[in-house]
């Protein structure tokens, strides 16, 4: 997880610049800071600041790194500033005391008093760290208080060496932490909650090697000896280490380690592997209807057209039926449409039966049924339906709807004679359907029973009623 | 030949009637002659005749069509795209002509209302129903054959989706079609649907064939089977084939008898006379029927062929639906039927059956028997199927060898000269490439697998599983350390510790877990693979898979509701076979006893019932598989989004895994962990801890998040009555275990939970709790560099740098690297 946020390293030239600045213990601090501001453009300063704060924390042996709880309010979005400050105590610092002063000065001065300095927490910690050198604490306190007052110039006008050798520190009173914090909290921008707590929880990952030979670790070294004097190899080690630490990619930070298991591969499913079978050969077909006699079925079309206008002679009827039987597909080419059905039914019910039973698989058949149900009730239509029920499989809904329609038609007729006639027809029709088990009586029992009772004066209705009762 | 321009002049002007008749007969004679030449495979002669015919009937779409077909046979090197274009133009032209002719007829009817029978103008115009396409308007502008041929070409080009969309309208309106063409349509459609694994549609077609052609009746094949003439077997008369009346007519006649005998009281009014007149016709009808049943006896041979063919489809369908028991039974029937024929197809099917039953030795034996292994197409099939069997026997590397060989033979078909259309469809390299890709995936070779999948794309791009597999290549590459992503584990993970400085200032810098620098990772960075193997591509694949899966499931739910309609009352006969109209007005149950089709329907009904039930079983299988696929897709998506640092998306995918019903516990675990990580990244460690704490029992212990059985797939039940019935179940079990071992074991998963919970604790400042959790986790994952580093992190957090260094020294996956000082000066 922590690898998500590698701290960009400094460029080689920036590294050497920085190292030389840190080594400039004899120059006045204002000079050093000015030099820094000149050499590093604004957009690079954040990186340098990060590197500096990293170096400030580094020490050489048995660091007692104690994680302070994450800062309650990370002051800005600058990532480096959000690290919990790790206090180091009693150990030799990686940087020379002079270098540390320079680093603090740069951290403090690289931000003008008007803007929020992201390194304030680090400076605050340094100012209140009782384990650190007194002179350093005093220096940082001076820096921190200076932004409100004006006495910083004299501090910064000295060189780092002068400051350490001087006696300024002795006269300094240390302000309590709370007071310093109060001063800065009022001006600092408040927390930015979107900062990942993964980042916030990073720890230093640079550990002083515990296996360093004791002789080495205990070798005397003057902490104030100017760097670059090349007297002792330990000093070289120190500088070299600083240089390499500056190169480190991770910025010396280790975040919480999360284990993200990789999802498993889906096992090969049954039948997922493709088993091959030989192909069936599908060849291109010749179109035999090319230039063919298109008058096929002309005779029957003619006959059907006549059948729509009046009854056909028996021989003609026979011809139609023979032709349709001879070629089961001919019916699709005989010129019938659902709209023409009522005429055909009225004039030639037998042909209508023939046509419909041949069309039973046609995608148009619902249209035909629809027309048949809604056409005017008549002997012929009933005859057609009756014959169809025995010839083909009719959809139950269609038969039911048709019967309902029959019964309604009987009730709606005003003419008494015609009504009697129709009722008798319907009764015979229903008896036929029931006897042939075309319909299940139970489905329509109430409706049919009511019909029988309504027309009980008619003999056939009474007969139908008896049939119903006998089936109960 | 130039295709007729679509926007040419209106139909040729009608010549006076007498001239027209003469010309008609002349062209008809020539057409007949050309047809004979075509049947006799004298394509050059045929082309000459057609050229002459074209002189007489300029712009006639059908002549153009036949010309194109003849030419494609003639030079036997068809440019299929050109052919498709010609057919498209011809079809459009036909439809325009039909339209023009209809308008003409309408106006003619409007004026005179006469229907002159012989005239071309209105004679062919049959305003049958406005909802139908031109095919119902008569022969002249009928585009059935054109449409069919288009579908044939698309089929050979493996473009099954398009072929289906072209052919399906024909099938929906198949009733008016003559039997020969109808059979061609049905068989082609069957092949297409089987290639598309659309079992529902295939069942529908098989049922239609059995119903309409009476093939199901094995008892007395001559009686009510209407037999089509095979197109090549004998010259087809220009008129439609006369076929004996089907069973409907039988029952029809019987029905009249019934009716006249039973229902009418003798004192009835007009009925009586009418019915009695009809009795005469009824007898007539019978006479005709008898005539034709005699004729049908001649065609019994072709009917037998037809039956064998249909039976093959049935077995293939049953194998597709994995109804092994019924497949075995039907295959036996097929073997009996096919006695004395070339039985290589049957033997292959038998081998496939044994393969499906897990009798791999027997499958290999059967596979090796067909001895026509000389042509590349058969060799490709042989090696491919052998590869499938070897995969089941877990000989992955041999299996790869087989698939590569199959691929080589299959690709050799492409270079064959002269190129035939059928050679195109015999080239199964897409399918074989897919098999090959799966195999590489199993062997841990993501780059090769990905390039195989790319080859398979044209045939598989509509399948969600394919895209899931494609994405798995990238995930595998990640696992193998060929790709890197922050936070994702790989087998090359190691901790790098930089040793910086010297002397007393020496520092150890602990770096995050990193990929070992290995040089084969260079493979991924090469351009070709970069597109196919990357996290971004994996995400794209997974999104494709998700979209397709949603689409198929939506479709299925629509079909399911349709079938419910069917059960409630819509009858297939009424709706005309196969038509998925939603008209549900009136119907009757198809399996109920009916007056028509009493004889011979019995067997058909029972087999239909098995087909339907195996279809239902197959739907259930597919549903389960889709669930597995979906949870894998969502789980992978959550993982990939985490790798791509989109915690919000990762969180939402992880949540949707948890919302799946019947989600496997392994994916529940994974999605908990992914969600928790996303929450941590979103600065919500408390919520993350909550997610993970579902596994905490008794305060501090964590239960196993899943166990081996429910982690992935339950054992697949096998039909094991074969001779090596014990062996397959054993190997199957072994398969489960070893496949499982590739993924996280439950104990390791528990370790992961401890570590991750420890981290959430650390982030909330509960160092002690974190320490406890991480140390327990480390005990379970002693070799996991991330676990080690987690423990190091906790130590550093507590300032125990020496313990941390000790742990690093002990860990196998730590490399101490001297820091370079060279650049410092």
PDB file of C-alpha atoms in Angstrom, chain B residues 92-209:
ATOM      1  CA  UNK B  92     -33.453  -5.432 -52.490  1.00  0.00           C
ATOM      2  CA  UNK B  93     -34.310  -5.391 -56.164  1.00  0.00           C
ATOM      3  CA  UNK B  94     -36.811  -8.214 -55.686  1.00  0.00           C
ATOM      4  CA  UNK B  95     -38.496  -6.430 -52.888  1.00  0.00           C
ATOM      5  CA  UNK B  96     -38.745  -3.265 -54.911  1.00  0.00           C
ATOM      6  CA  UNK B  97     -40.267  -5.136 -57.791  1.00  0.00           C
ATOM      7  CA  UNK B  98     -42.715  -6.836 -55.492  1.00  0.00           C
ATOM      8  CA  UNK B  99     -43.671  -3.510 -54.056  1.00  0.00           C
ATOM      9  CA  UNK B 100     -44.154  -1.934 -57.451  1.00  0.00           C
ATOM     10  CA  UNK B 101     -46.145  -4.881 -58.630  1.00  0.00           C
ATOM     11  CA  UNK B 102     -48.365  -4.754 -55.579  1.00  0.00           C
ATOM     12  CA  UNK B 103     -49.125  -1.127 -56.158  1.00  0.00           C
ATOM     13  CA  UNK B 104     -49.942  -1.879 -59.734  1.00  0.00           C
ATOM     14  CA  UNK B 105     -52.262  -4.648 -58.721  1.00  0.00           C
ATOM     15  CA  UNK B 106     -53.972  -2.497 -56.165  1.00  0.00           C
ATOM     16  CA  UNK B 107     -54.706   0.136 -58.723  1.00  0.00           C
ATOM     17  CA  UNK B 108     -55.892  -2.506 -61.179  1.00  0.00           C
ATOM     18  CA  UNK B 109     -58.216  -3.955 -58.607  1.00  0.00           C
ATOM     19  CA  UNK B 110     -59.448  -0.552 -57.745  1.00  0.00           C
ATOM     20  CA  UNK B 111     -60.506   0.135 -61.326  1.00  0.00           C
ATOM     21  CA  UNK B 112     -61.837  -3.102 -62.646  1.00  0.00           C
ATOM     22  CA  UNK B 113     -61.940  -5.410 -59.687  1.00  0.00           C
ATOM     23  CA  UNK B 114     -61.159  -8.209 -62.055  1.00  0.00           C
ATOM     24  CA  UNK B 115     -58.543 -10.780 -61.397  1.00  0.00           C
ATOM     25  CA  UNK B 116     -57.322 -11.977 -64.757  1.00  0.00           C
ATOM     26  CA  UNK B 117     -55.852 -15.308 -64.029  1.00  0.00           C
ATOM     27  CA  UNK B 118     -53.076 -15.592 -66.519  1.00  0.00           C
ATOM     28  CA  UNK B 119     -51.685 -12.139 -66.554  1.00  0.00           C
ATOM     29  CA  UNK B 120     -48.401 -11.528 -64.854  1.00  0.00           C
ATOM     30  CA  UNK B 121     -49.328  -8.211 -63.423  1.00  0.00           C
ATOM     31  CA  UNK B 122     -51.860  -9.067 -60.852  1.00  0.00           C
ATOM     32  CA  UNK B 123     -51.785 -12.808 -61.007  1.00  0.00           C
ATOM     33  CA  UNK B 124     -48.832 -13.106 -58.778  1.00  0.00           C
ATOM     34  CA  UNK B 125     -49.921 -10.436 -56.440  1.00  0.00           C
ATOM     35  CA  UNK B 126     -51.495 -11.856 -53.418  1.00  0.00           C
ATOM     36  CA  UNK B 127     -52.148  -9.252 -50.804  1.00  0.00           C
ATOM     37  CA  UNK B 128     -52.023 -11.924 -48.228  1.00  0.00           C
ATOM     38  CA  UNK B 129     -51.294  -9.971 -45.183  1.00  0.00           C
ATOM     39  CA  UNK B 130     -49.626  -6.685 -44.839  1.00  0.00           C
ATOM     40  CA  UNK B 131     -47.544  -7.828 -41.931  1.00  0.00           C
ATOM     41  CA  UNK B 132     -45.555 -10.270 -43.982  1.00  0.00           C
ATOM     42  CA  UNK B 133     -42.593  -9.842 -46.130  1.00  0.00           C
ATOM     43  CA  UNK B 134     -42.403 -10.269 -49.835  1.00  0.00           C
ATOM     44  CA  UNK B 135     -42.132 -14.004 -49.702  1.00  0.00           C
ATOM     45  CA  UNK B 136     -45.859 -14.325 -49.438  1.00  0.00           C
ATOM     46  CA  UNK B 137     -46.538 -12.324 -52.528  1.00  0.00           C
ATOM     47  CA  UNK B 138     -45.900 -15.130 -54.883  1.00  0.00           C
ATOM     48  CA  UNK B 139     -43.096 -16.878 -56.592  1.00  0.00           C
ATOM     49  CA  UNK B 140     -41.734 -14.219 -58.863  1.00  0.00           C
ATOM     50  CA  UNK B 141     -40.467 -11.930 -56.182  1.00  0.00           C
ATOM     51  CA  UNK B 142     -40.033 -14.556 -53.561  1.00  0.00           C
ATOM     52  CA  UNK B 143     -36.737 -13.950 -51.771  1.00  0.00           C
ATOM     53  CA  UNK B 144     -36.686 -17.120 -49.725  1.00  0.00           C
ATOM     54  CA  UNK B 145     -33.828 -18.736 -51.605  1.00  0.00           C
ATOM     55  CA  UNK B 146     -31.845 -15.514 -51.753  1.00  0.00           C
ATOM     56  CA  UNK B 147     -32.232 -15.067 -48.033  1.00  0.00           C
ATOM     57  CA  UNK B 148     -31.311 -18.660 -47.400  1.00  0.00           C
ATOM     58  CA  UNK B 149     -28.169 -18.428 -49.494  1.00  0.00           C
ATOM     59  CA  UNK B 150     -27.160 -15.265 -47.686  1.00  0.00           C
ATOM     60  CA  UNK B 151     -27.468 -17.147 -44.437  1.00  0.00           C
ATOM     61  CA  UNK B 152     -25.438 -20.037 -45.861  1.00  0.00           C
ATOM     62  CA  UNK B 153     -22.561 -17.724 -46.714  1.00  0.00           C
ATOM     63  CA  UNK B 154     -22.703 -16.054 -43.315  1.00  0.00           C
ATOM     64  CA  UNK B 155     -22.733 -19.465 -41.698  1.00  0.00           C
ATOM     65  CA  UNK B 156     -19.637 -20.503 -43.598  1.00  0.00           C
ATOM     66  CA  UNK B 157     -17.993 -17.274 -42.537  1.00  0.00           C
ATOM     67  CA  UNK B 158     -18.717 -18.232 -38.915  1.00  0.00           C
ATOM     68  CA  UNK B 159     -20.864 -15.155 -38.547  1.00  0.00           C
ATOM     69  CA  UNK B 160     -23.543 -17.056 -36.728  1.00  0.00           C
ATOM     70  CA  UNK B 161     -25.206 -14.051 -35.190  1.00  0.00           C
ATOM     71  CA  UNK B 162     -25.854 -12.434 -38.544  1.00  0.00           C
ATOM     72  CA  UNK B 163     -26.804 -15.738 -40.113  1.00  0.00           C
ATOM     73  CA  UNK B 164     -29.379 -16.221 -37.398  1.00  0.00           C
ATOM     74  CA  UNK B 165     -30.825 -12.781 -37.847  1.00  0.00           C
ATOM     75  CA  UNK B 166     -31.124 -13.368 -41.599  1.00  0.00           C
ATOM     76  CA  UNK B 167     -32.582 -16.821 -41.353  1.00  0.00           C
ATOM     77  CA  UNK B 168     -34.884 -16.438 -38.413  1.00  0.00           C
ATOM     78  CA  UNK B 169     -37.546 -14.454 -40.303  1.00  0.00           C
ATOM     79  CA  UNK B 170     -37.728 -17.291 -42.815  1.00  0.00           C
ATOM     80  CA  UNK B 171     -38.196 -19.789 -40.045  1.00  0.00           C
ATOM     81  CA  UNK B 172     -40.909 -17.723 -38.467  1.00  0.00           C
ATOM     82  CA  UNK B 173     -42.810 -17.806 -41.683  1.00  0.00           C
ATOM     83  CA  UNK B 174     -41.891 -21.290 -42.718  1.00  0.00           C
ATOM     84  CA  UNK B 175     -45.357 -22.678 -43.331  1.00  0.00           C
ATOM     85  CA  UNK B 176     -45.859 -21.394 -46.864  1.00  0.00           C
ATOM     86  CA  UNK B 177     -42.437 -22.657 -47.874  1.00  0.00           C
ATOM     87  CA  UNK B 178     -42.052 -25.817 -49.881  1.00  0.00           C
ATOM     88  CA  UNK B 179     -40.723 -28.782 -47.930  1.00  0.00           C
ATOM     89  CA  UNK B 180     -37.287 -28.968 -49.483  1.00  0.00           C
ATOM     90  CA  UNK B 181     -36.444 -25.388 -48.760  1.00  0.00           C
ATOM     91  CA  UNK B 182     -38.074 -25.621 -45.359  1.00  0.00           C
ATOM     92  CA  UNK B 183     -35.836 -28.555 -44.505  1.00  0.00           C
ATOM     93  CA  UNK B 184     -32.763 -26.712 -45.671  1.00  0.00           C
ATOM     94  CA  UNK B 185     -33.757 -23.747 -43.583  1.00  0.00           C
ATOM     95  CA  UNK B 186     -34.368 -25.878 -40.529  1.00  0.00           C
ATOM     96  CA  UNK B 187     -31.113 -27.786 -40.752  1.00  0.00           C
ATOM     97  CA  UNK B 188     -29.062 -24.693 -41.345  1.00  0.00           C
ATOM     98  CA  UNK B 189     -30.803 -22.983 -38.482  1.00  0.00           C
ATOM     99  CA  UNK B 190     -30.113 -25.994 -36.276  1.00  0.00           C
ATOM    100  CA  UNK B 191     -26.432 -25.801 -37.047  1.00  0.00           C
ATOM    101  CA  UNK B 192     -26.435 -22.094 -36.342  1.00  0.00           C
ATOM    102  CA  UNK B 193     -28.271 -22.416 -33.055  1.00  0.00           C
ATOM    103  CA  UNK B 194     -26.022 -25.255 -31.929  1.00  0.00           C
ATOM    104  CA  UNK B 195     -22.989 -23.156 -32.805  1.00  0.00           C
ATOM    105  CA  UNK B 196     -24.487 -20.348 -30.754  1.00  0.00           C
ATOM    106  CA  UNK B 197     -25.373 -22.800 -27.993  1.00  0.00           C
ATOM    107  CA  UNK B 198     -28.956 -21.645 -28.100  1.00  0.00           C
ATOM    108  CA  UNK B 199     -30.568 -24.803 -26.829  1.00  0.00           C
ATOM    109  CA  UNK B 200     -34.042 -23.324 -26.566  1.00  0.00           C
ATOM    110  CA  UNK B 201     -34.206 -22.437 -30.194  1.00  0.00           C
ATOM    111  CA  UNK B 202     -32.712 -25.759 -31.275  1.00  0.00           C
ATOM    112  CA  UNK B 203     -35.360 -27.648 -29.327  1.00  0.00           C
ATOM    113  CA  UNK B 204     -37.986 -25.567 -30.996  1.00  0.00           C
ATOM    114  CA  UNK B 205     -36.698 -26.401 -34.458  1.00  0.00           C
ATOM    115  CA  UNK B 206     -36.368 -30.094 -33.707  1.00  0.00           C
ATOM    116  CA  UNK B 207     -39.901 -30.162 -32.444  1.00  0.00           C
ATOM    117  CA  UNK B 208     -41.111 -28.358 -35.490  1.00  0.00           C
ATOM    118  CA  UNK B 209     -39.340 -30.828 -37.766  1.00  0.00           C
TER     119      UNK B 209
END
